[in-house]
XYZ file of C-alpha atoms in Angstrom:
376
model
C 83.925 74.010 110.419
C 86.319 75.802 113.386
C 86.311 78.544 115.938
C 89.219 79.644 114.298
C 87.435 80.175 111.096
C 87.393 83.895 109.391
C 84.598 86.668 110.142
C 81.232 85.407 108.737
C 81.309 89.450 107.361
C 84.700 88.861 105.444
C 84.569 86.644 102.429
C 86.693 84.328 102.081
C 89.265 83.483 99.295
C 90.062 79.983 97.253
C 91.723 79.804 94.485
C 91.418 76.764 91.974
C 93.862 75.003 89.743
C 97.359 75.490 89.794
C 99.833 77.213 87.283
C 103.501 77.380 88.206
C 103.951 80.432 87.112
C 105.240 83.330 89.121
C 104.701 86.338 88.482
C 106.583 89.410 89.879
C 108.899 86.034 91.583
C 105.879 84.599 93.301
C 104.002 81.915 93.243
C 99.806 82.363 90.908
C 98.653 81.168 94.389
C 100.640 83.455 96.877
C 100.279 86.977 94.905
C 96.754 85.797 94.597
C 96.003 85.524 97.942
C 98.274 88.711 98.857
C 95.815 90.612 95.862
C 93.093 89.309 98.080
C 93.785 90.364 101.770
C 94.385 93.407 100.316
C 90.273 93.393 98.733
C 89.863 92.777 102.565
C 88.962 88.652 101.560
C 90.407 85.771 103.981
C 92.797 83.318 102.217
C 91.583 79.986 102.855
C 92.247 76.660 101.863
C 88.395 75.300 101.032
C 85.717 76.812 101.270
C 83.429 76.280 104.389
C 79.481 75.993 105.283
C 77.280 78.531 105.782
C 80.358 81.212 104.437
C 80.400 83.069 101.555
C 83.460 82.538 98.679
C 84.894 84.539 96.161
C 87.057 81.526 93.501
C 89.770 82.357 91.546
C 90.980 80.580 88.750
C 94.835 81.165 89.054
C 95.069 80.293 84.932
C 93.783 83.586 84.778
C 94.048 87.026 86.068
C 92.555 89.837 87.078
C 93.462 93.887 88.182
C 92.806 93.883 92.025
C 90.206 96.904 91.629
C 87.693 93.290 89.999
C 88.758 91.208 92.898
C 87.344 94.351 95.023
C 84.163 94.767 93.151
C 83.828 90.300 93.832
C 83.450 91.040 96.822
C 80.603 93.176 97.531
C 78.658 90.566 95.243
C 78.042 88.121 95.995
C 76.202 86.309 93.822
C 77.766 87.097 90.807
C 80.896 85.887 88.535
C 83.461 87.228 86.335
C 83.359 85.802 82.500
C 86.047 86.039 80.327
C 84.829 84.418 76.601
C 82.536 82.983 79.167
C 84.515 80.863 80.814
C 84.355 82.109 84.444
C 87.828 83.733 85.902
C 86.824 85.153 89.446
C 83.360 84.329 91.006
C 81.505 84.939 94.321
C 80.009 82.558 95.752
C 76.788 83.280 98.586
C 77.343 80.950 101.713
C 75.164 77.858 101.297
C 75.259 78.176 97.994
C 76.280 75.833 95.591
C 79.535 76.324 94.344
C 79.580 72.571 92.174
C 79.223 73.798 88.650
C 81.543 76.878 88.868
C 84.615 74.767 90.311
C 84.050 72.547 87.662
C 83.685 74.463 84.692
C 86.369 76.967 86.358
C 89.210 73.377 86.276
C 87.350 71.678 82.291
C 88.379 75.875 81.631
C 84.639 75.345 79.857
C 81.876 77.845 80.100
C 79.846 78.769 82.389
C 76.379 77.692 82.827
C 75.445 77.373 86.354
C 72.711 80.283 88.228
C 75.172 83.337 89.753
C 74.874 86.357 87.280
C 77.694 86.703 84.499
C 80.078 89.903 83.896
C 81.552 90.776 81.496
C 84.665 91.931 81.311
C 84.961 92.975 78.381
C 81.385 94.992 78.400
C 81.885 96.368 82.790
C 83.659 99.562 83.686
C 85.304 101.306 86.217
C 85.609 104.501 85.941
C 87.307 106.878 88.632
C 87.699 104.880 91.740
C 91.074 105.539 93.833
C 94.362 105.960 91.199
C 91.992 108.459 89.515
C 92.327 107.264 86.316
C 88.558 105.631 83.655
C 90.068 102.315 82.243
C 87.893 99.005 82.692
C 90.268 96.950 84.794
C 92.160 93.785 82.725
C 92.095 90.512 82.739
C 94.617 88.103 80.610
C 95.759 84.192 80.955
C 98.527 83.927 82.691
C 101.226 82.322 80.696
C 103.051 80.278 82.942
C 106.035 79.873 79.781
C 105.789 84.353 79.573
C 103.740 86.210 83.024
C 105.676 88.911 81.480
C 102.100 90.606 79.381
C 99.846 90.204 82.731
C 103.751 91.730 85.073
C 102.835 94.347 82.242
C 98.404 94.710 82.451
C 99.449 94.578 86.043
C 101.590 97.023 86.573
C 99.853 99.103 84.323
C 96.219 99.560 86.138
C 98.623 100.596 89.313
C 99.412 103.553 87.599
C 98.177 106.393 88.389
C 96.310 108.067 85.561
C 96.439 111.726 86.825
C 99.865 113.495 88.171
C 103.515 114.972 86.571
C 104.555 114.115 83.378
C 107.857 113.005 84.149
C 105.390 110.322 85.910
C 103.262 109.675 83.369
C 105.687 108.638 80.709
C 109.531 109.269 81.536
C 110.972 106.921 83.918
C 107.453 104.667 83.041
C 109.123 102.479 81.138
C 112.245 101.935 83.426
C 110.782 101.346 86.140
C 108.374 98.376 84.949
C 112.058 96.813 85.592
C 112.987 98.021 88.324
C 109.998 96.719 89.654
C 109.923 93.892 88.320
C 113.642 93.442 89.108
C 113.717 93.931 92.895
C 109.831 92.069 92.719
C 111.958 88.830 91.977
C 114.504 90.000 94.179
C 112.810 89.670 97.359
C 112.546 93.116 98.556
C 110.106 94.781 99.913
C 108.331 98.309 99.707
C 109.602 99.418 102.958
C 113.300 98.466 101.599
C 112.847 100.828 98.252
C 111.292 103.191 100.514
C 114.663 103.394 102.467
C 116.646 103.154 99.756
C 114.629 105.739 98.215
C 115.011 108.376 101.748
C 119.115 108.099 101.779
C 119.420 109.373 98.416
C 116.842 112.508 99.201
C 118.857 112.448 101.869
C 121.540 113.331 100.243
C 120.509 115.041 97.862
C 120.168 117.402 100.355
C 123.651 117.466 101.001
C 125.246 118.462 97.091
C 122.167 120.200 96.818
C 123.564 122.633 99.551
C 127.262 122.045 98.776
C 126.403 123.601 94.630
C 127.161 120.342 93.644
C 124.068 120.292 91.806
C 124.802 117.423 89.543
C 125.867 115.082 91.451
C 122.482 116.581 94.338
C 119.823 116.041 90.636
C 121.607 112.779 90.414
C 120.901 111.604 93.450
C 117.634 113.377 92.866
C 116.206 111.676 89.765
C 117.409 107.895 91.813
C 114.529 108.676 94.354
C 112.428 109.895 91.863
C 112.503 107.266 90.381
C 111.827 104.687 93.420
C 109.806 106.966 94.504
C 108.080 104.614 92.144
C 109.023 101.508 91.954
C 107.869 101.156 96.149
C 104.303 102.356 94.967
C 104.497 100.014 91.896
C 105.390 97.067 94.245
C 103.724 97.389 96.642
C 100.152 97.361 94.495
C 101.500 94.730 92.191
C 102.642 92.385 94.407
C 100.485 92.976 98.069
C 102.806 94.697 100.426
C 101.279 97.295 100.867
C 101.338 98.740 105.259
C 100.056 101.129 107.037
C 103.457 101.824 107.979
C 105.048 101.675 104.475
C 102.225 104.431 103.623
C 102.783 106.733 106.267
C 106.677 106.646 105.102
C 106.191 106.792 101.861
C 104.096 109.500 102.039
C 105.248 111.269 104.810
C 108.870 111.808 102.764
C 107.079 112.900 99.548
C 105.345 115.259 102.339
C 108.113 116.815 103.837
C 111.194 116.811 101.646
C 110.675 119.540 98.944
C 111.001 122.590 101.059
C 114.237 121.457 102.265
C 115.302 120.352 98.692
C 114.337 124.239 97.385
C 115.891 125.941 100.845
C 119.235 124.028 100.099
C 119.777 124.685 96.382
C 119.359 128.297 97.455
C 122.219 127.791 100.564
C 124.312 125.282 97.525
C 124.164 128.792 95.444
C 127.116 130.227 97.210
C 129.209 127.703 96.606
C 128.579 127.610 93.409
C 129.513 130.904 92.727
C 125.985 132.521 92.044
C 124.377 133.761 95.862
C 121.479 136.141 95.499
C 121.208 139.025 98.724
C 120.328 138.127 102.023
C 116.585 139.075 102.291
C 116.098 138.037 98.391
C 116.996 134.510 99.205
C 114.462 134.136 102.196
C 111.092 136.417 100.120
C 112.232 133.222 97.812
C 112.183 130.303 99.569
C 109.539 131.798 101.818
C 107.458 131.961 99.099
C 108.213 128.599 97.216
C 107.001 127.272 101.433
C 104.450 129.748 101.378
C 103.591 128.108 98.163
C 104.058 124.537 98.715
C 101.756 124.468 101.948
C 98.754 126.216 101.010
C 98.690 123.778 97.448
C 98.321 121.103 100.150
C 96.287 122.643 102.355
C 93.715 123.740 99.178
C 94.270 119.577 97.820
C 92.678 119.029 101.483
C 90.283 120.590 100.999
C 88.437 119.667 98.238
C 89.236 116.376 98.637
C 86.399 116.937 102.947
C 84.134 119.342 100.377
C 84.138 117.422 96.966
C 85.180 113.554 98.113
C 87.763 113.795 95.226
C 90.769 115.072 94.745
C 91.008 118.548 92.646
C 93.585 117.295 89.757
C 90.173 115.326 88.293
C 87.436 117.591 88.754
C 87.721 118.284 85.700
C 90.414 118.040 82.455
C 92.458 120.392 82.327
C 92.491 120.407 86.092
C 94.707 116.624 85.449
C 96.114 118.345 82.118
C 97.647 121.212 85.157
C 98.918 118.895 87.563
C 100.959 116.988 83.984
C 103.429 120.553 85.502
C 102.079 122.028 88.456
C 104.681 123.471 91.401
C 105.168 119.782 92.596
C 108.263 117.991 93.206
C 109.341 116.821 89.662
C 108.051 120.016 87.918
C 110.285 121.868 89.724
C 113.159 119.682 89.158
C 112.381 119.842 85.295
C 112.875 124.740 85.955
C 115.663 123.491 88.614
C 118.158 121.080 85.734
C 117.367 123.825 82.829
C 118.704 126.349 84.354
C 121.033 124.688 85.318
C 121.645 123.962 81.946
C 122.425 127.370 80.912
C 124.776 127.844 84.277
C 122.039 130.088 85.889
C 120.998 127.759 89.676
C 120.228 131.453 90.612
C 118.011 131.870 88.047
C 116.707 127.802 88.226
C 114.739 129.102 92.063
C 114.049 132.024 90.821
C 112.253 130.666 88.339
C 110.480 128.075 90.404
C 108.486 130.128 93.643
C 106.536 132.777 90.512
C 105.567 129.213 89.466
C 104.763 127.845 92.371
C 103.072 131.593 93.433
C 101.636 130.765 89.520
C 99.838 127.101 90.026
C 98.862 128.724 93.289
C 96.935 130.747 92.058
C 95.139 128.507 89.432
C 93.662 125.983 92.457
C 92.852 128.846 95.019
C 90.893 129.919 91.627
C 89.487 125.954 90.736
C 88.276 126.003 94.493
C 86.050 129.572 94.604
C 84.853 128.093 91.066
C 83.819 124.365 92.579
C 82.497 126.312 95.925
C 80.305 129.074 93.204
C 79.382 125.685 91.099
C 78.211 123.990 94.827
C 75.985 127.166 95.298
C 74.369 127.781 92.570
C 72.776 123.886 93.392
C 75.041 122.069 90.370
C 76.909 119.245 90.867
C 80.569 119.176 91.932
C 82.105 116.154 89.909
C 85.094 114.056 88.296
C 85.336 113.580 84.697
C 86.705 110.555 85.364
C 83.692 109.017 86.906
């Protein structure tokens, strides 16, 4: 044992076997190590005496959620059709039967507690959805099934309709292309930010269709950067701050620019009325974000995952993407002025909905009844 060994509080992570597959342009071993680091495991070439170790068979791929779970379950092994895929051998435990089974492809008959991948079920976690994490073979000749499974696993189950349905498929191909091209998530975020700023100035100039094209490019890339980070294990604190900071700040500037661009388009709003419309949008946007923060603080979950009605309303609530649908629909009939008015109206409706839901959750807790997610 060397003096620079990882601290005993974090299990080691050791890959078993060899696999020439390159999911998302990465070697199977490098990608596994990157995902392990995000799961707070320490990659190593081999086990160290006296330290617990998570072993992963490189012929298989699994949802990173399994890595998180197995890190907290020493003495257990995840099996698929009886074969060990992922296992946490405790300190000074006997890994020989496990390694023999992984290398031979045989079933596992050792003393570790077996968890069947087809039975184990994880409920609502940070990705806001309820589904069984995947475990599947990584075919060197065709890694795409694993890439698709990993991409789908990184998707939030509760989000807006455009993200969930419209560009889910094209964003997969962009994510895979960006990974194979060696692009980092932060670089994708930077490109998206440029489109975001361009949309602002285009809206301000009344060039709405060009601005919408730039805006939609940013919206798609806003999906790609997060999926790229999760699928390749490249997420970072700075990238998270940059991405979410842009997401949080830019929408009010877009709506203000849209209202200002009405002058150049030829359908200006009266100045006081414009200020009232934009004021309602910005105030409503900030108030909704505050309600979401209060809900998380009080109940430990997002307001959008409390009950099914909340998850369904999240598809269309007054966030950037649904608001853009309203603006595009209004522009199609030549009324961008009506579009911004409808965005203001929908923002107030959404604010009322969320305020009522927060009040209902508070009342439920005051009556001594639990407030839990329907996804739990």
